[in-house]
Short mmCIF file of C-alpha atoms in Angstrom, two decimals:
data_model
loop_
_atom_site.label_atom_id
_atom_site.label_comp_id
_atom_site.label_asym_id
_atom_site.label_seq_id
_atom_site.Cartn_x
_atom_site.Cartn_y
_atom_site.Cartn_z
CA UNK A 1322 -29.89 -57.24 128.52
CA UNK A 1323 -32.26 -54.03 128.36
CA UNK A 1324 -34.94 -56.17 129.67
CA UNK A 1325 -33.13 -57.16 133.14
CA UNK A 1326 -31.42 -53.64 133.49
CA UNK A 1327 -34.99 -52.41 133.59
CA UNK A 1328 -36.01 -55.25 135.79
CA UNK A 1329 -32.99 -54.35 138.14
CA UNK A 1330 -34.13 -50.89 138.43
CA UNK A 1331 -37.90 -51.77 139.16
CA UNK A 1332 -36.10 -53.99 142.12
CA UNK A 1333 -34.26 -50.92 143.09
CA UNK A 1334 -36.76 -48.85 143.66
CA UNK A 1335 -39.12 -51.15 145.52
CA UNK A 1336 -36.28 -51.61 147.93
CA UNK A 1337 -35.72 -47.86 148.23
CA UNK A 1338 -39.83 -47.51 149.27
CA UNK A 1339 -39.89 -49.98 151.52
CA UNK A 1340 -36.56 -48.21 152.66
CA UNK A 1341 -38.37 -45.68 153.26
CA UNK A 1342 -41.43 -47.12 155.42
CA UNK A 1343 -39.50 -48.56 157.51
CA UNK A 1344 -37.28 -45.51 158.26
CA UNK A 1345 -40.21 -43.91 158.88
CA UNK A 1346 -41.74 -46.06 161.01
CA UNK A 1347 -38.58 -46.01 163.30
CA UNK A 1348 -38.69 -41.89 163.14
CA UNK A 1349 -42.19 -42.05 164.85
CA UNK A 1350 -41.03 -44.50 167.49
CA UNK A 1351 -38.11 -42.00 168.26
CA UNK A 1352 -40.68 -39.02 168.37
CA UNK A 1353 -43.58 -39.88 170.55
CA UNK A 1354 -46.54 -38.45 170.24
CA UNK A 1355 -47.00 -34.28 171.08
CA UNK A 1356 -49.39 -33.88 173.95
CA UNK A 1357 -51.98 -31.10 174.00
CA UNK A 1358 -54.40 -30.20 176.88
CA UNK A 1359 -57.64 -28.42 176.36
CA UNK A 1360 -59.03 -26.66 179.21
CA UNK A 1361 -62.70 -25.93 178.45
CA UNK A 1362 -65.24 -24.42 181.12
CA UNK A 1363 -67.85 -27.30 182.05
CA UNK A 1364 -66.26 -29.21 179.35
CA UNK A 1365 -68.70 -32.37 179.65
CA UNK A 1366 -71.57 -29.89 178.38
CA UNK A 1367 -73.16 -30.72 175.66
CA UNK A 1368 -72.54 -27.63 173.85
CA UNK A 1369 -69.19 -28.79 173.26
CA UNK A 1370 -70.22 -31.82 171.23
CA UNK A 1371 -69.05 -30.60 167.58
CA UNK A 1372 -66.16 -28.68 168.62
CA UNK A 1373 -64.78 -31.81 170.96
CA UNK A 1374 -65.24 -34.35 167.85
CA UNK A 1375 -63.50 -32.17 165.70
CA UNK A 1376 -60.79 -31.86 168.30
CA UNK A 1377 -60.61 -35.91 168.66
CA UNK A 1378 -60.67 -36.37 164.44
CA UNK A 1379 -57.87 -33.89 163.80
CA UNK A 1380 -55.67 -35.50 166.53
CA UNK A 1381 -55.95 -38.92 165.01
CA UNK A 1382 -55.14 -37.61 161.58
CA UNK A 1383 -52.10 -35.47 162.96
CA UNK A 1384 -50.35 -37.98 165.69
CA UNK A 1385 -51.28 -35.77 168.42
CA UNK A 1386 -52.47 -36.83 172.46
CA UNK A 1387 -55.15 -34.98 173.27
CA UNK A 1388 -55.93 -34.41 177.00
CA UNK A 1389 -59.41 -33.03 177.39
CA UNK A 1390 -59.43 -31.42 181.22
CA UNK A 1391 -62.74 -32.53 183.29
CA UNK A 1392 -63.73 -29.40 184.26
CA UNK A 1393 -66.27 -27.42 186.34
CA UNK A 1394 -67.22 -23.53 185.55
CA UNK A 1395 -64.08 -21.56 184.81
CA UNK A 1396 -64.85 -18.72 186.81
CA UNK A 1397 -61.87 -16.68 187.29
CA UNK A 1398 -58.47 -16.59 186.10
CA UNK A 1399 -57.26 -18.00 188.89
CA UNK A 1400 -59.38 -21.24 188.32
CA UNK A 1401 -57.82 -21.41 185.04
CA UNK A 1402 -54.19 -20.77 185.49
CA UNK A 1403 -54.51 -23.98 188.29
CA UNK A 1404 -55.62 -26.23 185.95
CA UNK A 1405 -52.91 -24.89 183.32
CA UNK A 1406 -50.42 -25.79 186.15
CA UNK A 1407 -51.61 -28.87 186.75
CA UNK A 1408 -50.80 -30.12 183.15
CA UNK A 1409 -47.60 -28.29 182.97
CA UNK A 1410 -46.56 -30.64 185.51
CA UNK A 1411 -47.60 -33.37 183.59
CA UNK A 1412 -45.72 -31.90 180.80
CA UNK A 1413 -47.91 -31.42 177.96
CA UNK A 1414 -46.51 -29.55 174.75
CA UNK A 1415 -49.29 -27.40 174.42
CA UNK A 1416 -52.56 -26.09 175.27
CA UNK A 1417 -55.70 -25.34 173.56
CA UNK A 1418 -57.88 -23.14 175.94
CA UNK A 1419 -61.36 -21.37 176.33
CA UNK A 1420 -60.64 -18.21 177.82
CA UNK A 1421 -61.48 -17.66 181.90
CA UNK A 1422 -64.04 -14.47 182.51
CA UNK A 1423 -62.70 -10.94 183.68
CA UNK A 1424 -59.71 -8.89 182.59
CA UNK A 1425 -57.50 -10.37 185.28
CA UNK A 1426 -57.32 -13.59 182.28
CA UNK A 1427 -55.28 -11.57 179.38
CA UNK A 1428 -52.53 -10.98 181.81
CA UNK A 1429 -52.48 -14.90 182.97
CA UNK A 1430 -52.26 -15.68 179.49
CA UNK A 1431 -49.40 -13.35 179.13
CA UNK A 1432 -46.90 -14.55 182.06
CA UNK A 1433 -47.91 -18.41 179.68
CA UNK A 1434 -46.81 -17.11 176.74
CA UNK A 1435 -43.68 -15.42 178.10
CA UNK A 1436 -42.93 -18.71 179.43
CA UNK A 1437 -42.54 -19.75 175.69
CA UNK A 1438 -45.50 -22.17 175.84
CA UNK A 1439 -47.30 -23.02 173.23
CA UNK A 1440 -51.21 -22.09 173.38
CA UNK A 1441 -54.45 -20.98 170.96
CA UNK A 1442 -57.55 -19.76 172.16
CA UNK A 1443 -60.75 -21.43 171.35
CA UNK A 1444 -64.41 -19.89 170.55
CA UNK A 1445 -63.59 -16.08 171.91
CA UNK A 1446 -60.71 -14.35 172.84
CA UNK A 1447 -59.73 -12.74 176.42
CA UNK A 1448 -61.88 -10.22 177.45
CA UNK A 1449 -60.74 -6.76 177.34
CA UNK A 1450 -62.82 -3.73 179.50
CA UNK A 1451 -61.84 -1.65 176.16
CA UNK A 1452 -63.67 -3.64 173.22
CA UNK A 1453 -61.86 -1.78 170.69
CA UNK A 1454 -58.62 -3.48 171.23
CA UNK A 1455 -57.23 -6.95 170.27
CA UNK A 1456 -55.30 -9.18 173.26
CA UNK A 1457 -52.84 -10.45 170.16
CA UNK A 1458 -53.24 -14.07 170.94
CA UNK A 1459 -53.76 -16.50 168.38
CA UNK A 1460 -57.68 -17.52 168.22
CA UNK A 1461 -59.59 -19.88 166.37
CA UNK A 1462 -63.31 -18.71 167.00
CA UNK A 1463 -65.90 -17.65 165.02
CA UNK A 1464 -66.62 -13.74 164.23
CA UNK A 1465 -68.60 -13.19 167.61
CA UNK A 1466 -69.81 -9.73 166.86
CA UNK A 1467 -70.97 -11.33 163.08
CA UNK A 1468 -73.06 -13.79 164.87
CA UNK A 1469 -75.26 -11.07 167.12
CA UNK A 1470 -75.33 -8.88 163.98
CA UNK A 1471 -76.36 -12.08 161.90
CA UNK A 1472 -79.33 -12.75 164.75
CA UNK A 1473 -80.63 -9.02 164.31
CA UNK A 1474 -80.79 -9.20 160.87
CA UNK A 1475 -83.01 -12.34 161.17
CA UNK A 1476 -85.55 -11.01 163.17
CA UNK A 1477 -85.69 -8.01 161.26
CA UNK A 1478 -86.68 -10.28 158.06
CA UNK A 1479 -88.96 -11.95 159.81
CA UNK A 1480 -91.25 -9.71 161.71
CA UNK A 1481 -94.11 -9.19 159.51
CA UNK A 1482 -96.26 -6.59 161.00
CA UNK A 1483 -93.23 -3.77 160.57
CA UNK A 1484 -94.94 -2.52 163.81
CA UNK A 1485 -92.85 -0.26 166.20
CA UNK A 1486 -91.97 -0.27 169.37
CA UNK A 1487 -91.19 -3.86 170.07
CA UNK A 1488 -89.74 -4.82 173.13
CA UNK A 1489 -86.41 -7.42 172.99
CA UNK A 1490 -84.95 -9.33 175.69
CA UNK A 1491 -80.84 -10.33 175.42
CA UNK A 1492 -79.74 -13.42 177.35
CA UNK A 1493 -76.00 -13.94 177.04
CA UNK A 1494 -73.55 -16.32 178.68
CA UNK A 1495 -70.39 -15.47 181.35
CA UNK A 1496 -70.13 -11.93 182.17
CA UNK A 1497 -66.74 -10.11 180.84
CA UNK A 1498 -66.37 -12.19 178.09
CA UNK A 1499 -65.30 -11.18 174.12
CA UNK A 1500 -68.08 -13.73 173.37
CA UNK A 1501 -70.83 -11.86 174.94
CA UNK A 1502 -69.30 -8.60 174.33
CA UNK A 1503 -69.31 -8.76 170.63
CA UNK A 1504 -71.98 -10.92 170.16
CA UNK A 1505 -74.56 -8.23 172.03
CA UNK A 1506 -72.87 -5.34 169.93
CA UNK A 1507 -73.44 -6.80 167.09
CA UNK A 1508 -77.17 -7.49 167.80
CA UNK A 1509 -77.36 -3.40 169.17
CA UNK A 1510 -75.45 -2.62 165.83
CA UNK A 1511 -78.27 -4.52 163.53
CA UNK A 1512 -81.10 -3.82 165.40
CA UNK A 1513 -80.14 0.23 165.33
CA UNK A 1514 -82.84 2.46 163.46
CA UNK A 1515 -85.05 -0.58 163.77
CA UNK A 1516 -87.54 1.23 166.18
CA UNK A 1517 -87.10 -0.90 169.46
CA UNK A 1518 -86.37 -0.99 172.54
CA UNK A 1519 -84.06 -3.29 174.16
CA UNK A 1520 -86.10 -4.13 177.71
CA UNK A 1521 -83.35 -5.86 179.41
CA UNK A 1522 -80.26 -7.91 179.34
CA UNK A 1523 -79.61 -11.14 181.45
CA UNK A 1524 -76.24 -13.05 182.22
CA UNK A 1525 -76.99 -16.62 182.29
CA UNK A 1526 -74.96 -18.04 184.45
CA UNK A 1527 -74.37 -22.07 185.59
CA UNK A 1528 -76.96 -23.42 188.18
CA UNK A 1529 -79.48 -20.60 187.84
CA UNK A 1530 -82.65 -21.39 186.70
CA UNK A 1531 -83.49 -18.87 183.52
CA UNK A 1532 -87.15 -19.63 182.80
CA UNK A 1533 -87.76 -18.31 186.44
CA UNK A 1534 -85.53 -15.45 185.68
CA UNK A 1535 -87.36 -14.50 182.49
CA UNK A 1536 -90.51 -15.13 184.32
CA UNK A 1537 -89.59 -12.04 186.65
CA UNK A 1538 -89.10 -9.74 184.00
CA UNK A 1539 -90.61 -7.41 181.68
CA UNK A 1540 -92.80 -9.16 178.76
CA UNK A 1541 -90.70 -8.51 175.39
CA UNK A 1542 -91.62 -9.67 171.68
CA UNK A 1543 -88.65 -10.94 171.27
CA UNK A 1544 -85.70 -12.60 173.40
CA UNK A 1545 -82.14 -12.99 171.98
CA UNK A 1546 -80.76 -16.00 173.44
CA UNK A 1547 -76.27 -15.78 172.79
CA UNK A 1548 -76.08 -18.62 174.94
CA UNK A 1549 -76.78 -22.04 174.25
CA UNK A 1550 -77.49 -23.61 177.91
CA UNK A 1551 -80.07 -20.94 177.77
CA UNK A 1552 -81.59 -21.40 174.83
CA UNK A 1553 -81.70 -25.11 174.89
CA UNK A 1554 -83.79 -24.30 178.92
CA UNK A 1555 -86.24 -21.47 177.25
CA UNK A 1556 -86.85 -23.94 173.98
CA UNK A 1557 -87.41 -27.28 176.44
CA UNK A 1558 -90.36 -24.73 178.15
CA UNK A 1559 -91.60 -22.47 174.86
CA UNK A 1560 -94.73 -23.53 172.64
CA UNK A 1561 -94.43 -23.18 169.00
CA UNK A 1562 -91.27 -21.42 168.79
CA UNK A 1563 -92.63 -18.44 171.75
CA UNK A 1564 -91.84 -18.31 175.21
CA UNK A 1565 -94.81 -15.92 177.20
CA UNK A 1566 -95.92 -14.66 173.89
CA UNK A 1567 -91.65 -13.92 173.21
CA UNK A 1568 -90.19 -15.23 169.83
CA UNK A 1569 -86.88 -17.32 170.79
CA UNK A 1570 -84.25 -16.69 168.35
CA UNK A 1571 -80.85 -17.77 169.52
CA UNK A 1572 -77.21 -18.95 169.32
CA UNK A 1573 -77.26 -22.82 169.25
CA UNK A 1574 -74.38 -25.60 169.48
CA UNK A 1575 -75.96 -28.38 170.64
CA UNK A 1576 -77.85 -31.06 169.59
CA UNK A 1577 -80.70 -30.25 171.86
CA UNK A 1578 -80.73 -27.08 170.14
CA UNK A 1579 -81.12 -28.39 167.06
CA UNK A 1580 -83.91 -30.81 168.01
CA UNK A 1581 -86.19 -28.29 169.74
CA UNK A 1582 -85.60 -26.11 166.42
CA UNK A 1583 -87.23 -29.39 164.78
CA UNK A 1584 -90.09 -29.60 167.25
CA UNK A 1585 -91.18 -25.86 166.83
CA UNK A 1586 -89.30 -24.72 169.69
CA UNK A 1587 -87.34 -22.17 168.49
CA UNK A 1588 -87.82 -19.72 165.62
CA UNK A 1589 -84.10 -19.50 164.52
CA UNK A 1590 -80.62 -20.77 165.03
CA UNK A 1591 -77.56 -18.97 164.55
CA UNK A 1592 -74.70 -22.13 164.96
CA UNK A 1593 -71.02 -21.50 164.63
CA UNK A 1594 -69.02 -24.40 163.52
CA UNK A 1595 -67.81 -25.90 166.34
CA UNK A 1596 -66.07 -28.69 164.13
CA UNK A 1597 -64.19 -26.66 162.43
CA UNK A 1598 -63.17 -24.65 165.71
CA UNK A 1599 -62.00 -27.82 167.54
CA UNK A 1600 -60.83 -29.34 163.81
CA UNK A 1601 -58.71 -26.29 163.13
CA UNK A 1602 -57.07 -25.69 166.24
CA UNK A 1603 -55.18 -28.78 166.80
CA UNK A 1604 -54.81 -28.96 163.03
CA UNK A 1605 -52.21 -24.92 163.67
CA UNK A 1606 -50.65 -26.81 167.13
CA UNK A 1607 -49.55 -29.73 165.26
CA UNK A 1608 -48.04 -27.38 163.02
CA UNK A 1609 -46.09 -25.64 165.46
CA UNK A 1610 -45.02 -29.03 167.15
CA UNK A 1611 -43.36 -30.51 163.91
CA UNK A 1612 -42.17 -27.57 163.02
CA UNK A 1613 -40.27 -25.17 165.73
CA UNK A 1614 -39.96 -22.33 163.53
CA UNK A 1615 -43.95 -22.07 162.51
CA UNK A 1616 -45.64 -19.11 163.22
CA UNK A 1617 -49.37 -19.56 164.94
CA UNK A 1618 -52.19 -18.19 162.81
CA UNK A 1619 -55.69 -17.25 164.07
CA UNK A 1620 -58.47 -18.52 161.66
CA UNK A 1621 -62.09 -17.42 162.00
CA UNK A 1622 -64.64 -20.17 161.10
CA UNK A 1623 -68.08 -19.92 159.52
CA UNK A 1624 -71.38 -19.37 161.31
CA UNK A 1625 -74.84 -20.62 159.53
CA UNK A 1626 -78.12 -19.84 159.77
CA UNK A 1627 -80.67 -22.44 160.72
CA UNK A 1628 -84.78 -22.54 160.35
CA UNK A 1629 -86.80 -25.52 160.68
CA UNK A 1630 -87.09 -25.65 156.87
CA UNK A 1631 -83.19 -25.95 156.13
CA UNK A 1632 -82.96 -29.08 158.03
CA UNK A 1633 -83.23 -31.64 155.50
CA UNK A 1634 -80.81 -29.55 152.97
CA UNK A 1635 -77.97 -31.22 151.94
CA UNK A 1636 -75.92 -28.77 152.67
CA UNK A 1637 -77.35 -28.85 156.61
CA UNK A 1638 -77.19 -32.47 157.05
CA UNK A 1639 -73.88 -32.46 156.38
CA UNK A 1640 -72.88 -29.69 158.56
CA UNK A 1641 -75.16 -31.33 161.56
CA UNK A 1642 -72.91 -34.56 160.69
CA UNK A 1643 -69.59 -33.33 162.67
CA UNK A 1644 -72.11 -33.41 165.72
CA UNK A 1645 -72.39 -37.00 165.56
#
């Protein structure tokens, strides 16, 4: 008697789990899936690779539709806020976007979110002409200012001769961005008391050819590259890690960055983790989505530094992985 009252009960509860499956099952059926666009600048560039894949994996794991925008530059607010239309008529739940250049972007952003849609920035927040304030938005970037500081600091440790006076060159992406903002104060901040002199600074912008714009410049010992598309151009033309006798140490996320740090190209990589970035943010959306009453929280992901020798680490092999 004990035995089949035990037996019953085993029955029982298999019934209840599969119960359960199939109740489940019917619940996703009734839901479809959320659908989030993400509206990057250029976004077939290959310095999206790791942040797109980790964009693509954390959908599949959380039921989400991801709608990555073929884009062009994102110029202007303006450009922006028509390609945020354009999906709001298609009636997507959310948006993950790459802030537009120029001040006229945090107030865009601002008529969005008083709409009540649902949004996180990715890689930088708006720019603001007064660096000492915060936009409020919810972000999921790396410290920006960290990674110019972090780039300082490494070619402080690694010039030899101590000798003063050198001369440094800054290359940096969009104009009026927080990216560029931050990531050339922090460089200014780390390089203070150092005994150099900072030559000049260029915007690198799409279609522009930099090696010719370099070329026309003062010679420097040194050129601080915060943008990848012109890093990855100087490090395709540079010998043994120097560019016309300049030392290329730079901000890297793309593969091609991390190859021509392999061949000798490039002295140094700083490399946020775009994974993460792209992981992360659809990871806080999805969130929100199932659950109404969530409240959006900005994260701030890890940058590493990168030299030839760290390559082959474990540790590095399995970051570079996520690029794959």
């Amino acid at each position: 008697m004990k035995r089949n009252r035990i037996t019953f009960l085993i029955a029982e509860l298999i019934l209840v789990a599969i119960a359960g499956i199939f109740i489940n099952r019917i619940f996703r059926e009734d839901n479809p899936q959320k659908r989030v666009a993400v509206i990057l600048p250029d976004s077939g560039n290959t310095r999206w690779e790791g942040l797109v894949n980790g964009l693509k994996q954390s959908a599949q794991v959380n039921n989400i539709h991801l709608i990555i925008c073929n884009t062009d530059e994102i110029v202007s607010a303006d450009d922006e806020k028509e390609l945020i239309d354009e999906q709001l008529e298609n009636d997507v739940d959310a948006f993950i976007i790459c802030p537009a250049p120029g001040t006229d972007t945090k107030d865009m952003l601002t008529s969005l979110q008083a709409e009540k849609e649902t949004f996180v920035l990715i890689t930088e927040d708006a720019y603001m002409a007064d660096d000492t304030e915060s936009t409020g938005f919810v972000t999921i970037k790396p410290d920006n200012y960290q990674i110019g500081y972090t780039l300082g600091r490494q070619i402080i440790k690694n010039d030899t001769d101590k000798s003063a006076g050198k001369k440094i060159g800054v290359i940096v992406g969009r104009a009026e961005t927080e990216a560029s903002v931050s990531r050339v104060k922090g460089l200014t901040d780390a390089l203070a008391g150092y005994n150099c002199e900072f030559v000049w600074t260029y915007n690198q912008n799409s279609g522009k050819d930099t090696c010719k714009a370099v070329d026309s410049l003062e010679a420097v010992d040194y050129i601080a590259a915060m943008d990848t598309e012109a890093l990855d151009t100087l490090g395709e033309n540079a010998e043994n890690g120097y560019y016309k006798g300049a030392e290329i140490y730079g901000v890297g996320t793309s593969m091609k960055s991390i190859a021509l740090l392999d061949y000798n190209k490039i002295k140094c990589l700083v490399v946020p983790d775009g994974y993460s970035i792209g992981y992360e943010s659809v990871n806080e959306l999805a969130k929100k989505l199932g659950r109404p009453l969530y409240t959006l929280k900005s994260h701030e992901e890890a940058i590493r530094v990168i030299y030839k020798d760290d390559l082959f680490s474990e540790e590095t092999e399995r970051f570079l992985y996520s690029y794959e």
